[in-house]
Tab-separated table of C-alpha atoms in Angstrom:
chain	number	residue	atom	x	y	z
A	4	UNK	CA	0.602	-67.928	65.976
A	5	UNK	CA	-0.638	-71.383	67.206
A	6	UNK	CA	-3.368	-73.339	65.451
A	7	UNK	CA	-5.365	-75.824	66.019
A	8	UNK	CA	-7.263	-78.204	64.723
A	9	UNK	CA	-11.143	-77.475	64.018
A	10	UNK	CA	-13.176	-80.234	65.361
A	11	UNK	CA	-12.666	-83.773	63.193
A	12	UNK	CA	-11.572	-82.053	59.681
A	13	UNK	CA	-7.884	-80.732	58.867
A	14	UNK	CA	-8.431	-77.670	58.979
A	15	UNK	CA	-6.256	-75.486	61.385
A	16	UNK	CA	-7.399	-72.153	62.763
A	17	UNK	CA	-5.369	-69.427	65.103
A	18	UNK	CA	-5.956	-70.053	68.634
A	19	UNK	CA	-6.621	-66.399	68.423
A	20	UNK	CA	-9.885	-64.972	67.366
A	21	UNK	CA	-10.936	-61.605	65.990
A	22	UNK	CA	-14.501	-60.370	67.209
A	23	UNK	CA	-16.228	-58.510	63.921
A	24	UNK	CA	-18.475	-56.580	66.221
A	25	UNK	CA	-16.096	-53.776	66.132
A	26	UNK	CA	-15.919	-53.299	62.607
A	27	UNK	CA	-19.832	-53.283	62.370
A	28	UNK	CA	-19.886	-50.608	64.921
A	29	UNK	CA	-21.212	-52.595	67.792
A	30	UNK	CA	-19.920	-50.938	71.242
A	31	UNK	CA	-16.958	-49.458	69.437
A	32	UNK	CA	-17.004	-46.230	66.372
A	33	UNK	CA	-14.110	-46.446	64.537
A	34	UNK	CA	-12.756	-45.006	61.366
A	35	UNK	CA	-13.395	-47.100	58.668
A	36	UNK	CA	-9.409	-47.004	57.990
A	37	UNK	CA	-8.638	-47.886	61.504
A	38	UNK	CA	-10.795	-50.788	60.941
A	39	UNK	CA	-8.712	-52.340	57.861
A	40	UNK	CA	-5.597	-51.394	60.105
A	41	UNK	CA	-6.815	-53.610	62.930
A	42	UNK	CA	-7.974	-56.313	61.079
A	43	UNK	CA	-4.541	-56.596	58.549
A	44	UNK	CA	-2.148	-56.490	61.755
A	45	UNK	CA	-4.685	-59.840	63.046
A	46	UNK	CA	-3.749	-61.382	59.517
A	47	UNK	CA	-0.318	-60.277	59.376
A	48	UNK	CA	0.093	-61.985	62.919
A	49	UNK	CA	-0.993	-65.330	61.290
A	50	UNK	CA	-4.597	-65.303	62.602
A	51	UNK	CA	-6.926	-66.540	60.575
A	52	UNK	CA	-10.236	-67.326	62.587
A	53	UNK	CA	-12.528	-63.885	62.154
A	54	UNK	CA	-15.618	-63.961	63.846
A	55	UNK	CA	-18.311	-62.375	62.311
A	56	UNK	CA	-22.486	-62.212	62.090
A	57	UNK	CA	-24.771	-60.531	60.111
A	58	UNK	CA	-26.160	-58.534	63.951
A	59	UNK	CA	-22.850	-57.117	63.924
A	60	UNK	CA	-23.895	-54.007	62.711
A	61	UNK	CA	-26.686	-54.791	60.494
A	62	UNK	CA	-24.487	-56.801	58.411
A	63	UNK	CA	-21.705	-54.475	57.826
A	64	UNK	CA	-19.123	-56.894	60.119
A	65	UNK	CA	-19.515	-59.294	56.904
């Protein structure tokens, strides 16, 4: 996975990103299992910049 740097610190983020919408149920229902599934492949491909917000399914993206 390629990383970059985030702005002017040294911290290095995937040039990937996950959207958290799904997992809050925004435009997508999913198992919950499904969910943990998609989101531990992401990890286990070295991605490490999750996008998430407390609208993303009244919280439950968080």
């Amino acid at each position: 996975m390629n990383r970059r740097r985030f702005g002017r610190t040294n911290i290095e983020i995937s040039e990937l990103t996950l959207g958290g919408g799904f997992v809050g149920g925004l435009l997508l229902h999913a198992p919950d299992e499904v969910k943990r599934e998609c989101i531990a492949a992401c990890l286990d491909a070295g991605m490490n910049w999750l996008d998430t917000a407390a609208d993303n399914g009244d919280g439950a993206s968080e």
